[in-house]
């Protein structure tokens, strides 16, 4: 036992009891809780933003990057977006209690397979307070209690958002223990949470590579591994180059700190001399540093470097092909063909989101069939890998593993199933 065992067991016991209540709660009450929370996120926006400002001030003092500060920041518009996400959950069908199979055996036993909640979700995440709302909303609608452990960078914001859900639960006559936020952000507490098999049914990490690897390595609780996003876009020789440029700019610069932003662009050698200089100019104008292979560097210099600030262009190192930058940094590499692009992605990607820009149907199908990732796009930005964009209402994370859940994890991925067997006195011979 550690000094935190009793402290964490208190969370676990309360969550286990609350999960039993929430698992059989009528969908109308679950929806009312979400509506109440949505209203309160907006009506209490000033209080939540004030708490968030404390976190932002600490982040600046501690030298957090600008892109990561963007992840941390809450605004009225973002709070309205969080509230809208909860209302979208309300509109979705209840994932609990659905019959997904059944049959009658020769001996007359009637066997029904139906969906049930997972139980208690443990969610460990970093500096993204919107995760608190997403996780709480998804947990409530899917009938799961949740124990949330956010990073120290967002503690004030997380406490303010979690308080909203406690009040919304109580306002609807449901235990506030259905959503609990651990107020101790020490690494030791996170590690011990990973060992709480008696109380936590599934653990979901959301964050960078370091956090995810730590959870996978140290957890004895079953883990749904959410993905580090080393995402690629391959620009094929048959690409619409204007489309390719628009997609790349969106995938890299709209919000570079998120896991579905593109980190490496692969370019067919056939169109490299035409496309690369134009792409480089557009990205550098948006303050994006380019880490390029030798062939790409040659293509840029051969263009005369007109209107290109070469201080933004540096030669890539081997590690760059495996890096999730979460920043205004993009790796560029010329490849011979789609086969080399597929090989590169399968070697260096994280099985998150990959895209090809091409007008060639055969090439597109080959790319989608052979690239190993949870989401594979043709002629679209990787930024769409998102629970809201996929029509799932919200997401608990984006899984890049292959068991149970893959890609954006919405309500259905937060349920399991049980077999219901009805008999008339049958005995086994």
PDB file of N, CA and C in Angstrom, residues 2 6 48 72 136 228 232 238 246 251 261 314 355 363 375-376 388 391 422:
ATOM      1  N   UNK A   2       0.460   2.258  -0.758  1.00  0.00           N
ATOM      2  CA  UNK A   2       1.187   3.520  -0.781  1.00  0.00           C
ATOM      3  C   UNK A   2       0.404   4.556   0.025  1.00  0.00           C
ATOM      4  N   UNK A   6      -5.510   4.680   0.145  1.00  0.00           N
ATOM      5  CA  UNK A   6      -6.805   4.985   0.754  1.00  0.00           C
ATOM      6  C   UNK A   6      -7.489   6.145   0.037  1.00  0.00           C
ATOM      7  N   UNK A  48     -15.757  29.637 -15.453  1.00  0.00           N
ATOM      8  CA  UNK A  48     -14.871  28.621 -16.034  1.00  0.00           C
ATOM      9  C   UNK A  48     -13.680  29.281 -16.720  1.00  0.00           C
ATOM     10  N   UNK A  72      -4.927  24.251 -24.361  1.00  0.00           N
ATOM     11  CA  UNK A  72      -5.368  24.496 -22.988  1.00  0.00           C
ATOM     12  C   UNK A  72      -6.478  25.550 -22.910  1.00  0.00           C
ATOM     13  N   UNK A 136     -17.005  13.164 -19.542  1.00  0.00           N
ATOM     14  CA  UNK A 136     -18.147  13.097 -18.632  1.00  0.00           C
ATOM     15  C   UNK A 136     -19.443  12.859 -19.400  1.00  0.00           C
ATOM     16  N   UNK A 228      -1.150   8.297 -30.617  1.00  0.00           N
ATOM     17  CA  UNK A 228      -0.250   9.344 -31.041  1.00  0.00           C
ATOM     18  C   UNK A 228      -0.489   9.548 -32.529  1.00  0.00           C
ATOM     19  N   UNK A 232       0.101  11.284 -42.089  1.00  0.00           N
ATOM     20  CA  UNK A 232       0.712  11.574 -43.374  1.00  0.00           C
ATOM     21  C   UNK A 232      -0.330  11.959 -44.419  1.00  0.00           C
ATOM     22  N   UNK A 238      -1.129  11.857 -59.862  1.00  0.00           N
ATOM     23  CA  UNK A 238      -2.412  12.186 -60.489  1.00  0.00           C
ATOM     24  C   UNK A 238      -3.282  13.073 -59.599  1.00  0.00           C
ATOM     25  N   UNK A 246      -4.618  22.948 -50.666  1.00  0.00           N
ATOM     26  CA  UNK A 246      -5.660  23.354 -49.717  1.00  0.00           C
ATOM     27  C   UNK A 246      -5.774  22.353 -48.562  1.00  0.00           C
ATOM     28  N   UNK A 251      -4.739  20.698 -42.973  1.00  0.00           N
ATOM     29  CA  UNK A 251      -4.344  19.606 -42.080  1.00  0.00           C
ATOM     30  C   UNK A 251      -3.178  19.988 -41.184  1.00  0.00           C
ATOM     31  N   UNK A 261      -3.639  16.394 -36.858  1.00  0.00           N
ATOM     32  CA  UNK A 261      -2.925  17.290 -37.770  1.00  0.00           C
ATOM     33  C   UNK A 261      -1.865  16.496 -38.526  1.00  0.00           C
ATOM     34  N   UNK A 314      14.940  23.363 -43.216  1.00  0.00           N
ATOM     35  CA  UNK A 314      16.125  22.669 -42.714  1.00  0.00           C
ATOM     36  C   UNK A 314      16.089  21.213 -43.166  1.00  0.00           C
ATOM     37  N   UNK A 355      -3.744   9.985 -45.458  1.00  0.00           N
ATOM     38  CA  UNK A 355      -4.531  10.474 -46.588  1.00  0.00           C
ATOM     39  C   UNK A 355      -3.730  10.440 -47.887  1.00  0.00           C
ATOM     40  N   UNK A 363      -5.364   3.846 -57.844  1.00  0.00           N
ATOM     41  CA  UNK A 363      -4.345   4.209 -56.846  1.00  0.00           C
ATOM     42  C   UNK A 363      -4.991   4.485 -55.494  1.00  0.00           C
ATOM     43  N   UNK A 375      -8.010   5.279 -39.773  1.00  0.00           N
ATOM     44  CA  UNK A 375      -8.756   6.130 -40.693  1.00  0.00           C
ATOM     45  C   UNK A 375      -7.881   6.416 -41.915  1.00  0.00           C
ATOM     46  N   UNK A 376      -8.375   6.088 -43.100  1.00  0.00           N
ATOM     47  CA  UNK A 376      -7.611   6.299 -44.331  1.00  0.00           C
ATOM     48  C   UNK A 376      -8.475   7.111 -45.302  1.00  0.00           C
ATOM     49  N   UNK A 388     -17.040  14.327 -33.321  1.00  0.00           N
ATOM     50  CA  UNK A 388     -18.089  15.235 -33.789  1.00  0.00           C
ATOM     51  C   UNK A 388     -18.237  15.147 -35.302  1.00  0.00           C
ATOM     52  N   UNK A 391     -20.014  12.224 -36.735  1.00  0.00           N
ATOM     53  CA  UNK A 391     -21.409  12.070 -36.348  1.00  0.00           C
ATOM     54  C   UNK A 391     -21.617  11.207 -35.121  1.00  0.00           C
ATOM     55  N   UNK A 422     -32.456 -17.598 -21.034  1.00  0.00           N
ATOM     56  CA  UNK A 422     -33.727 -17.980 -20.405  1.00  0.00           C
ATOM     57  C   UNK A 422     -34.042 -19.450 -20.704  1.00  0.00           C
TER      58      UNK A 422
END
